[in-house]
Amino acid sequence: MPGAAAAARTILTRLHEVMAARTHAQAKLNQVVDIIGESLDSEVCSIYLLREGMLELFATRGLNQSAVHVTRLGVGEGLTGSIAANIETLNLDEAATHPEFQYRSETGEEKFHSFAGVPIVRRERAIGVVTVQHVEPRKYEEVEIEALQTVAMVLAELIHNAGLVDEEGLGDRSEAQSGQQVLEGMQLVKGLGYGKAVFHQPRINIEQTVAEDIEAERQRVYLAFDKMREQIDNMTGQAEFGVGGEHEQVLETYKMFAYDEGWSRRINEAIDSGLTAEAAIERVQQRTRQRMREISDPLLQDRMHDLEDLANRLIRIVSGQLGTAATTGLHGDSILIAKNLGPAELLEYDKRRLKGVVLEEGSATAHVVIVARAMGVPVIGRVRNLRGLVREGDMVLVDGDAAKVTIRPGQGVVTAFETRFARKKEREAAYAALRDVEPFTRDGERIEVMMNAGLRDDVSMLSVTGADGIGLYRTEFQFLVSATLPQRDKQTRLYRDVLEAAGDKKVIFRTVDVGGDKSLPYLSSETSAEDENPAMGWRALRLSLERDGLLKMQARALLEGAAGRELNVMFPMVSEVWEFDAAKEVFDGQLAYLKKCKHKLPSAINFGVMLEVPSLAEVLDQLLPRVSFISIGTNDLTQFLFAADRANPALAERYDWLSPSILRFLKRVVDSCAGSPVKLGVCGEMGGRRLEALALLGIGIRRLSITPAAVGPIKELVRKVDTREIGSAMKEWMAHPPECLRSALQEWAQRHGIEID
Ligand code: PEP
Ligand code: MG
C-alpha cells in the first residue's frame, strides 16, 4: 500500500479531470464513485447528500442502481446517518455488528461485510457522506481512510459548486430566530455586558481544493508561515500586560506552536497529496479537531485550541481573506461570538468596546479565559449551537454571574438588566469608597481582610480593593499556564514582581499545589492525573517533597525573589508535622547555600501551613511551636470532612458550609490556637460570602483571605458587626445547633440590620 499522500494524490489527479470536465453534476458523481471504488479496491462506493433534511443516495458503484435517489436516511439514522450526525469517521470490519446498523433491502448491500464512511463537511456541518464497502470482512487501512477523508474535502467543493445541496438550508442561520432567546452556558469569567453580536471570524470560503501546481502551493504556504510568524512575534512583543506575567508565558506557548516544525511538515504532506495550500491547512486542522474530540485532558485541549487559532490565521493569510472582526475593528459596544478563541486573538480587540465574550467551547483553564479575566471582560462558554442561533448585529446580553446569554432581549429585559448593571456599579462604587477605610468591627476589633491571587495582574487589585495583603498567592498558576516547567529565573522574576507591586503589604506565597485535578502536561506521567481519587492523591506538598528538585527550585526562586524583603511561605496539604519539617528543611538548605555565596537574603522569613487536611487539626500542639501562621483552606477541608468531592457538581449544594460539623471543627482549631502567637486565618471561598464570614467572625476568626471582588462587601460587613454579639449567638448555636443554622444566622443578621445577599 502506498503512503497516504500518494494514495490521495492518485485519486485527486483523476478527480481533478472529472471536476474540470463540462459534464452534468450527476454524471460527475457517477464517475467519482467509480474512481474512489477502484482506487481503494472496494466493490462499493456510495455518495449520500443532504436533501430536504435527509441523506439521499446520489451515486453508487456496487449497490443496486435502482436505489439511487430512492434510499433516504435521516441524520442519525443507520451508520451513514450517524456519521453525518456526529461528523465522525467509521471504519468497521463487520458493519452488521455495529449498534447503529440498519439494513436497506433495496440497496442489495447484505453481502458486503466491511464498511467505512467519512462525512463530507462544509462550514463545519456534514452535507453528505461518502462510504466504501467490501465483501471481505477487513478494516480499511489508515492510509485508505486518510485518502477517503481528503477526497471528501474535495467532494465538498464539487458539491457546493454544482449546487447539489441546499446550502441555505444548512447555513448557520437555519436555526436563527427573531425573538428573544435565553441560552445557558458555563461561567468562565463573571460580570455583566451588553452589546451587538460580532462574529469573531467571518466565514472563509475555500474556493479551490485540488492543486494545479504542487510546488506553487508549497511556496504559498511557506510565505504564509513567514507572515504568520511575523504577526505573532509582533503581537507578543506588544502585549499590554507587561513582562514577566503569566500572559507572557501564554503567548510564548502560542509562539512555540507557530514555529512547530511538525505542523508545517503535516501541511506539506497534505500538499503532496494534491491539495491546494488552503485545503491542506484545513485538512490538517480537521485531523486536529478529530484528535481534540478524543482528548479528555482539558489542559491539552486548550493547547489544541491555540493550534486551531493559528491554523485559522494561516488560512486567512494564504487565501487573502484577511481579517477577523478585530482587523476591521469594533464599532460600539460589542459582544464577541466565536466557536473558540486564542489568547492572542482576544488581545487584538479594543478593550474599551469589548463588553463580553460568548464561546461554543471554552473551559475554565483555557488561556483565553486567563487573558479575559485580566482584561475584565465577562466570558460564558460551552453555549451549544451558539453560532446557529445568534446573527451578526443581534443585541446580546451577557450575564456572566448566572452563566446566561440573552439574545435579542425584549425591552423589559434590557431595562431590568440596565437597573441591575447600575446597581452593581453603585455597589462597586460604595465598596470602592471603603478602600482606605480600615475594617474595624463595631466593638473595635481589627479584622484583617486580605485577598487571594494567582496571576501577576491580580496584584493590582490590592490597591483597587484596599485589601490588607495577599493571604494566599497560588504559585501553581504560573505552572498551569506554562507549556513547560517554569525555569527558576522566571519564577524568581515573578515573585520579585509580585512583592514589588505589593509594596508594604504582606504576601503569603503558597508553594505549588499541583497534581490531582491540576495536572500539568509536562509532569503528567508522574502526577496523579490518573488516580481514582486525585484530590486525595499524590498532589501538592506530597508531590513537591518527593520531586525534591521542584521544591528546591521554588525555594531558591522565592528566597532570591524576596531578597531584602519579608518572605512568607505556606505549604499546602500538610497532613502530618514531619511534612512541614521536611519542606522547611529544603528552604533551610537553600538559605544556607545563598548565605555561603553571600547573596542578598530576605529581611525576614516566616513559615506557615494550610490547614486543609483534618488530621493536622489533631496535632496542633506539635505544629504551633514550629509555624508563624496557619491558613484554613475550607475548600479542601470541607471535601475531606464530608468525604464529598469538591469538583463533583452533583454534590455542589449538598453540604452547607454553615453546618455544625464544619463550624464546630473550625471552632476547635480557633480554641487550640488561642493564646499562641500563631496567626490563624481562613483562605477558602467560604470567607468571601457575607453570611459565612459572619459565622467565622462569630467563632473567633480574625483574618480572612478572599477573592478580590469580595473584599469590599466583606469590609462593609465587618464594620456592621459586633463580635461580642455574634460570638455569644454562635456559642449558643454551637452548643445546641438549631434545625437550620443558615436560617438562624440569616434571621439574626436581619435583626441586626446586616444585609446579606
Ligand atoms: C482551599 O483548599 O480552601 C484553598 C484555599 O486552596 P485551593 O482552593 O487552591 O485548593
Ligand atoms: Mg486547597
mmCIF file of C-alpha atoms and ligand atoms in Angstrom, residues 474 510 513 518 539 572-573 610 612 633-637 640 646, ligand 2:
data_model
loop_
_atom_site.group_PDB
_atom_site.id
_atom_site.type_symbol
_atom_site.label_atom_id
_atom_site.label_comp_id
_atom_site.label_asym_id
_atom_site.label_seq_id
_atom_site.Cartn_x
_atom_site.Cartn_y
_atom_site.Cartn_z
ATOM 1 C CA ARG A 474 -1.369 30.356 44.406
ATOM 2 C CA ARG A 510 1.866 29.062 48.803
ATOM 3 C CA ASP A 513 -0.294 22.803 44.738
ATOM 4 C CA LYS A 518 -4.441 20.466 38.497
ATOM 5 C CA ARG A 539 -0.528 16.253 44.988
ATOM 6 C CA PRO A 572 -0.327 23.147 51.061
ATOM 7 C CA MET A 573 -1.901 19.817 52.058
ATOM 8 C CA MET A 610 -2.569 25.423 55.024
ATOM 9 C CA GLU A 612 -6.975 21.626 54.831
ATOM 10 C CA GLY A 633 -8.345 26.070 53.350
ATOM 11 C CA THR A 634 -12.052 25.457 53.670
ATOM 12 C CA ASN A 635 -12.398 24.354 50.037
ATOM 13 C CA ASP A 636 -10.378 21.226 50.586
ATOM 14 C CA LEU A 637 -11.162 20.883 54.271
ATOM 15 C CA PHE A 640 -12.367 15.895 53.285
ATOM 16 C CA ARG A 646 -15.447 19.482 45.614
HETATM 17 MG MG MG B 2 -6.653 23.582 48.886
#
